[in-house]
Protein backbone atom coordinates (compact mmCIF):
# COMPACT_ATOMS: atom_id res chain seq x y z
CA UNK A 1 0.00 0.00 0.00
CA UNK A 2 1.36 3.35 -1.10
CA UNK A 3 1.30 5.80 1.79
CA UNK A 4 2.45 8.72 -0.38
CA UNK A 5 0.95 9.04 -3.85
CA UNK A 6 1.74 11.25 -6.78
CA UNK A 7 -1.05 10.44 -9.19
CA UNK A 8 0.30 12.36 -12.18
CA UNK A 9 3.26 10.55 -13.75
CA UNK A 10 3.99 13.55 -15.97
CA UNK A 11 3.19 17.24 -16.42
CA UNK A 12 3.99 19.62 -19.25
CA UNK A 13 4.00 23.41 -18.69
CA UNK A 14 4.86 26.42 -20.81
CA UNK A 15 7.92 28.40 -19.78
CA UNK A 16 6.94 31.34 -17.58
CA UNK A 17 3.67 29.79 -16.41
CA UNK A 18 2.94 28.15 -13.07
CA UNK A 19 3.71 24.47 -12.47
CA UNK A 20 1.61 22.71 -9.84
CA UNK A 21 2.66 19.28 -8.64
CA UNK A 22 0.35 17.34 -6.35
CA UNK A 23 0.84 14.74 -3.65
CA UNK A 24 -1.58 12.83 -1.43
CA UNK A 25 -0.84 10.82 1.69
CA UNK A 26 -2.80 8.37 3.79
CA UNK A 27 -1.00 8.31 7.14
CA UNK A 28 -2.29 11.05 9.45
CA UNK A 29 0.78 10.56 11.67
CA UNK A 30 3.03 12.15 9.05
CA UNK A 31 4.00 15.60 10.35
CA UNK A 32 6.81 16.77 8.06
CA UNK A 33 6.94 16.77 4.28
CA UNK A 34 9.68 17.40 1.74
CA UNK A 35 9.98 17.87 -2.01
CA UNK A 36 12.98 16.61 -3.93
CA UNK A 37 14.00 17.22 -7.53
CA UNK A 38 15.91 14.67 -9.57
CA UNK A 39 17.82 15.03 -12.82
CA UNK A 40 18.77 11.91 -14.83
CA UNK A 41 21.77 10.00 -13.46
CA UNK A 42 21.87 12.16 -10.33
CA UNK A 43 20.58 11.67 -6.82
CA UNK A 44 17.52 13.56 -5.55
CA UNK A 45 18.19 17.15 -4.49
CA UNK A 46 16.30 18.69 -1.59
CA UNK A 47 14.04 21.59 -2.64
CA UNK A 48 11.69 22.68 0.11
CA UNK A 49 9.93 21.29 3.16
CA UNK A 50 6.93 22.01 5.37
CA UNK A 51 5.95 21.10 8.89
CA UNK A 52 2.38 20.09 9.67
CA UNK A 53 2.02 23.11 11.95
CA UNK A 54 2.11 25.30 8.84
CA UNK A 55 -0.04 25.39 5.74
CA UNK A 56 2.40 27.21 3.47
CA UNK A 57 6.14 27.59 3.04
CA UNK A 58 7.78 29.73 0.40
CA UNK A 59 11.34 29.85 -0.93
CA UNK A 60 11.89 32.01 -3.98
CA UNK A 61 9.98 30.57 -6.94
CA UNK A 62 8.92 27.52 -4.93
CA UNK A 63 5.92 27.35 -2.58
CA UNK A 64 4.58 24.28 -0.84
CA UNK A 65 1.01 24.17 0.41
CA UNK A 66 -0.29 21.66 2.95
CA UNK A 67 -3.96 20.77 3.49
CA UNK A 68 -3.97 18.45 6.49
CA UNK A 69 -7.70 17.76 6.45
CA UNK A 70 -7.46 16.57 2.85
CA UNK A 71 -4.07 14.90 3.41
CA UNK A 72 -2.82 16.74 0.36
CA UNK A 73 0.16 18.88 -0.47
CA UNK A 74 1.23 20.68 -3.58
CA UNK A 75 4.36 22.32 -4.93
CA UNK A 76 3.97 25.52 -6.96
CA UNK A 77 6.78 26.75 -9.19
CA UNK A 78 6.35 30.21 -10.63
CA UNK A 79 7.55 31.29 -13.08
CA UNK A 80 8.57 27.92 -14.53
CA UNK A 81 11.96 27.79 -16.23
CA UNK A 82 13.51 25.22 -18.61
CA UNK A 83 15.97 24.17 -15.88
CA UNK A 84 12.99 23.07 -13.77
CA UNK A 85 12.47 20.10 -16.10
CA UNK A 86 13.13 17.08 -13.87
CA UNK A 87 11.36 14.40 -11.84
CA UNK A 88 9.86 15.72 -8.61
CA UNK A 89 9.35 13.51 -5.58
CA UNK A 90 7.14 14.22 -2.62
CA UNK A 91 8.27 12.60 0.65
CA UNK A 92 6.86 12.30 4.16
CA UNK A 93 8.84 11.83 7.35
CA UNK A 94 7.94 8.65 9.20
CA UNK A 95 9.17 8.37 12.75
CA UNK A 96 12.32 10.35 13.47
CA UNK A 97 14.19 10.06 10.22
CA UNK A 98 12.80 7.67 7.60
CA UNK A 99 11.44 9.22 4.39
CA UNK A 100 8.50 7.67 2.53
CA UNK A 101 8.52 8.77 -1.11
CA UNK A 102 5.87 9.04 -3.78
CA UNK A 103 6.41 7.62 -7.26
CA UNK A 104 7.46 10.93 -8.75
CA UNK A 105 6.10 13.32 -11.40
CA UNK A 106 8.13 14.14 -14.49
CA UNK A 107 7.86 17.88 -15.18
CA UNK A 108 8.68 19.18 -18.65
CA UNK A 109 8.94 22.93 -19.23
CA UNK A 110 8.38 23.85 -22.86
CA UNK A 111 10.04 26.98 -24.31
CA UNK B 1 33.71 16.33 1.18
CA UNK B 2 31.27 18.73 -0.40
CA UNK B 3 28.57 16.16 -1.01
CA UNK B 4 27.64 12.53 -0.51
CA UNK B 5 29.88 10.32 -2.61
CA UNK B 6 29.01 6.80 -3.73
CA UNK B 7 31.10 4.19 -5.49
CA UNK B 8 31.02 2.52 -7.85
CA UNK B 9 28.57 4.50 -10.00
CA UNK B 10 27.71 1.39 -11.99
CA UNK B 11 28.04 -2.28 -11.11
CA UNK B 12 27.20 -5.32 -13.20
CA UNK B 13 27.11 -8.54 -11.23
CA UNK B 14 26.45 -12.09 -12.28
CA UNK B 15 23.60 -13.77 -10.44
CA UNK B 16 24.95 -15.32 -7.26
CA UNK B 17 27.86 -12.91 -6.93
CA UNK B 18 28.39 -10.80 -3.79
CA UNK B 19 28.63 -7.01 -4.16
CA UNK B 20 29.69 -4.16 -1.88
CA UNK B 21 28.53 -0.58 -2.37
CA UNK B 22 30.30 2.28 -0.64
CA UNK B 23 29.01 5.59 0.68
CA UNK B 24 30.99 8.59 1.94
CA UNK B 25 28.54 10.93 3.67
CA UNK B 26 28.90 14.68 4.11
CA UNK B 27 31.54 15.34 6.75
CA UNK B 28 29.99 15.74 10.18
CA UNK B 29 26.61 14.29 9.28
CA UNK B 30 25.56 11.87 12.00
CA UNK B 31 22.66 10.23 10.16
CA UNK B 32 23.16 7.98 7.15
CA UNK B 33 20.51 6.24 5.10
CA UNK B 34 20.34 3.68 2.33
CA UNK B 35 17.47 3.66 -0.14
CA UNK B 36 16.67 1.42 -3.11
CA UNK B 37 15.07 2.90 -6.22
CA UNK B 38 13.52 0.67 -8.85
CA UNK B 39 12.94 1.98 -12.34
CA UNK B 40 10.03 4.43 -12.47
CA UNK B 41 9.50 4.38 -8.71
CA UNK B 42 10.43 6.57 -5.79
CA UNK B 43 13.26 5.64 -3.44
CA UNK B 44 12.37 3.05 -0.79
CA UNK B 45 13.97 3.02 2.63
CA UNK B 46 16.39 0.23 3.44
CA UNK B 47 18.25 1.15 6.62
CA UNK B 48 19.37 4.03 8.87
CA UNK B 49 22.44 4.70 11.00
CA UNK B 50 23.03 7.29 13.65
CA UNK B 51 26.80 7.46 13.94
CA UNK B 52 27.89 3.80 14.02
CA UNK B 53 24.61 2.47 15.42
CA UNK B 54 22.17 0.88 12.99
CA UNK B 55 18.88 2.09 14.42
CA UNK B 56 16.48 0.84 11.77
CA UNK B 57 16.95 -1.96 9.26
CA UNK B 58 13.29 -2.65 8.67
CA UNK B 59 13.53 -1.98 4.94
CA UNK B 60 16.22 -4.54 4.12
CA UNK B 61 14.42 -6.99 1.81
CA UNK B 62 16.17 -10.15 2.98
CA UNK B 63 19.02 -11.45 5.07
CA UNK B 64 21.18 -11.27 1.95
CA UNK B 65 21.37 -7.52 2.53
CA UNK B 66 23.75 -6.21 5.17
CA UNK B 67 24.90 -2.68 5.97
CA UNK B 68 27.60 -1.38 8.27
CA UNK B 69 29.12 1.91 9.36
CA UNK B 70 31.82 0.80 11.79
CA UNK B 71 33.43 4.18 12.54
CA UNK B 72 30.40 6.38 12.12
CA UNK B 73 31.44 7.83 8.76
CA UNK B 74 31.83 5.65 5.64
CA UNK B 75 29.15 3.01 5.14
CA UNK B 76 29.03 -0.15 3.05
CA UNK B 77 25.93 -1.93 1.79
CA UNK B 78 26.64 -5.56 1.00
CA UNK B 79 24.39 -7.82 -1.01
CA UNK B 80 25.18 -11.52 -0.95
CA UNK B 81 24.24 -13.99 -3.67
CA UNK B 82 22.71 -11.29 -5.87
CA UNK B 83 19.49 -12.03 -7.73
CA UNK B 84 17.89 -10.31 -10.71
CA UNK B 85 15.30 -8.58 -8.53
CA UNK B 86 18.17 -6.78 -6.75
CA UNK B 87 18.76 -4.73 -9.90
CA UNK B 88 18.07 -1.12 -8.93
CA UNK B 89 19.73 2.17 -8.08
CA UNK B 90 21.03 2.20 -4.50
CA UNK B 91 21.03 5.67 -3.00
CA UNK B 92 22.89 6.80 0.08
CA UNK B 93 21.89 9.96 1.97
CA UNK B 94 23.11 11.79 5.04
CA UNK B 95 21.71 14.47 7.29
CA UNK B 96 23.00 16.72 10.02
CA UNK B 97 22.06 16.38 13.66
CA UNK B 98 18.57 17.75 14.31
CA UNK B 99 17.78 18.19 10.62
CA UNK B 100 15.23 16.24 8.58
CA UNK B 101 16.55 17.19 5.13
CA UNK B 102 18.60 14.33 3.76
CA UNK B 103 21.24 14.96 1.10
CA UNK B 104 21.61 12.22 -1.47
CA UNK B 105 24.55 10.86 -3.41
CA UNK B 106 24.39 10.09 -7.12
CA UNK B 107 23.62 6.45 -6.46
CA UNK B 108 25.04 3.13 -7.61
CA UNK B 109 23.18 1.46 -10.45
CA UNK B 110 23.35 -2.30 -9.88
CA UNK B 111 22.47 -4.62 -12.73
CA UNK B 112 22.35 -8.35 -12.01
CA UNK B 113 22.64 -10.52 -15.11
Short mmCIF file of C-alpha atoms in Angstrom, two decimals, chain B:
data_model
loop_
_atom_site.label_atom_id
_atom_site.label_comp_id
_atom_site.label_asym_id
_atom_site.label_seq_id
_atom_site.Cartn_x
_atom_site.Cartn_y
_atom_site.Cartn_z
CA UNK B 1 33.71 16.33 1.18
CA UNK B 2 31.27 18.73 -0.40
CA UNK B 3 28.57 16.16 -1.01
CA UNK B 4 27.64 12.53 -0.51
CA UNK B 5 29.88 10.32 -2.61
CA UNK B 6 29.01 6.80 -3.73
CA UNK B 7 31.10 4.19 -5.49
CA UNK B 8 31.02 2.52 -7.85
CA UNK B 9 28.57 4.50 -10.00
CA UNK B 10 27.71 1.39 -11.99
CA UNK B 11 28.04 -2.28 -11.11
CA UNK B 12 27.20 -5.32 -13.20
CA UNK B 13 27.11 -8.54 -11.23
CA UNK B 14 26.45 -12.09 -12.28
CA UNK B 15 23.60 -13.77 -10.44
CA UNK B 16 24.95 -15.32 -7.26
CA UNK B 17 27.86 -12.91 -6.93
CA UNK B 18 28.39 -10.80 -3.79
CA UNK B 19 28.63 -7.01 -4.16
CA UNK B 20 29.69 -4.16 -1.88
CA UNK B 21 28.53 -0.58 -2.37
CA UNK B 22 30.30 2.28 -0.64
CA UNK B 23 29.01 5.59 0.68
CA UNK B 24 30.99 8.59 1.94
CA UNK B 25 28.54 10.93 3.67
CA UNK B 26 28.90 14.68 4.11
CA UNK B 27 31.54 15.34 6.75
CA UNK B 28 29.99 15.74 10.18
CA UNK B 29 26.61 14.29 9.28
CA UNK B 30 25.56 11.87 12.00
CA UNK B 31 22.66 10.23 10.16
CA UNK B 32 23.16 7.98 7.15
CA UNK B 33 20.51 6.24 5.10
CA UNK B 34 20.34 3.68 2.33
CA UNK B 35 17.47 3.66 -0.14
CA UNK B 36 16.67 1.42 -3.11
CA UNK B 37 15.07 2.90 -6.22
CA UNK B 38 13.52 0.67 -8.85
CA UNK B 39 12.94 1.98 -12.34
CA UNK B 40 10.03 4.43 -12.47
CA UNK B 41 9.50 4.38 -8.71
CA UNK B 42 10.43 6.57 -5.79
CA UNK B 43 13.26 5.64 -3.44
CA UNK B 44 12.37 3.05 -0.79
CA UNK B 45 13.97 3.02 2.63
CA UNK B 46 16.39 0.23 3.44
CA UNK B 47 18.25 1.15 6.62
CA UNK B 48 19.37 4.03 8.87
CA UNK B 49 22.44 4.70 11.00
CA UNK B 50 23.03 7.29 13.65
CA UNK B 51 26.80 7.46 13.94
CA UNK B 52 27.89 3.80 14.02
CA UNK B 53 24.61 2.47 15.42
CA UNK B 54 22.17 0.88 12.99
CA UNK B 55 18.88 2.09 14.42
CA UNK B 56 16.48 0.84 11.77
CA UNK B 57 16.95 -1.96 9.26
CA UNK B 58 13.29 -2.65 8.67
CA UNK B 59 13.53 -1.98 4.94
CA UNK B 60 16.22 -4.54 4.12
CA UNK B 61 14.42 -6.99 1.81
CA UNK B 62 16.17 -10.15 2.98
CA UNK B 63 19.02 -11.45 5.07
CA UNK B 64 21.18 -11.27 1.95
CA UNK B 65 21.37 -7.52 2.53
CA UNK B 66 23.75 -6.21 5.17
CA UNK B 67 24.90 -2.68 5.97
CA UNK B 68 27.60 -1.38 8.27
CA UNK B 69 29.12 1.91 9.36
CA UNK B 70 31.82 0.80 11.79
CA UNK B 71 33.43 4.18 12.54
CA UNK B 72 30.40 6.38 12.12
CA UNK B 73 31.44 7.83 8.76
CA UNK B 74 31.83 5.65 5.64
CA UNK B 75 29.15 3.01 5.14
CA UNK B 76 29.03 -0.15 3.05
CA UNK B 77 25.93 -1.93 1.79
CA UNK B 78 26.64 -5.56 1.00
CA UNK B 79 24.39 -7.82 -1.01
CA UNK B 80 25.18 -11.52 -0.95
CA UNK B 81 24.24 -13.99 -3.67
CA UNK B 82 22.71 -11.29 -5.87
CA UNK B 83 19.49 -12.03 -7.73
CA UNK B 84 17.89 -10.31 -10.71
CA UNK B 85 15.30 -8.58 -8.53
CA UNK B 86 18.17 -6.78 -6.75
CA UNK B 87 18.76 -4.73 -9.90
CA UNK B 88 18.07 -1.12 -8.93
CA UNK B 89 19.73 2.17 -8.08
CA UNK B 90 21.03 2.20 -4.50
CA UNK B 91 21.03 5.67 -3.00
CA UNK B 92 22.89 6.80 0.08
CA UNK B 93 21.89 9.96 1.97
CA UNK B 94 23.11 11.79 5.04
CA UNK B 95 21.71 14.47 7.29
CA UNK B 96 23.00 16.72 10.02
CA UNK B 97 22.06 16.38 13.66
CA UNK B 98 18.57 17.75 14.31
CA UNK B 99 17.78 18.19 10.62
CA UNK B 100 15.23 16.24 8.58
CA UNK B 101 16.55 17.19 5.13
CA UNK B 102 18.60 14.33 3.76
CA UNK B 103 21.24 14.96 1.10
CA UNK B 104 21.61 12.22 -1.47
CA UNK B 105 24.55 10.86 -3.41
CA UNK B 106 24.39 10.09 -7.12
CA UNK B 107 23.62 6.45 -6.46
CA UNK B 108 25.04 3.13 -7.61
CA UNK B 109 23.18 1.46 -10.45
CA UNK B 110 23.35 -2.30 -9.88
CA UNK B 111 22.47 -4.62 -12.73
CA UNK B 112 22.35 -8.35 -12.01
CA UNK B 113 22.64 -10.52 -15.11
#
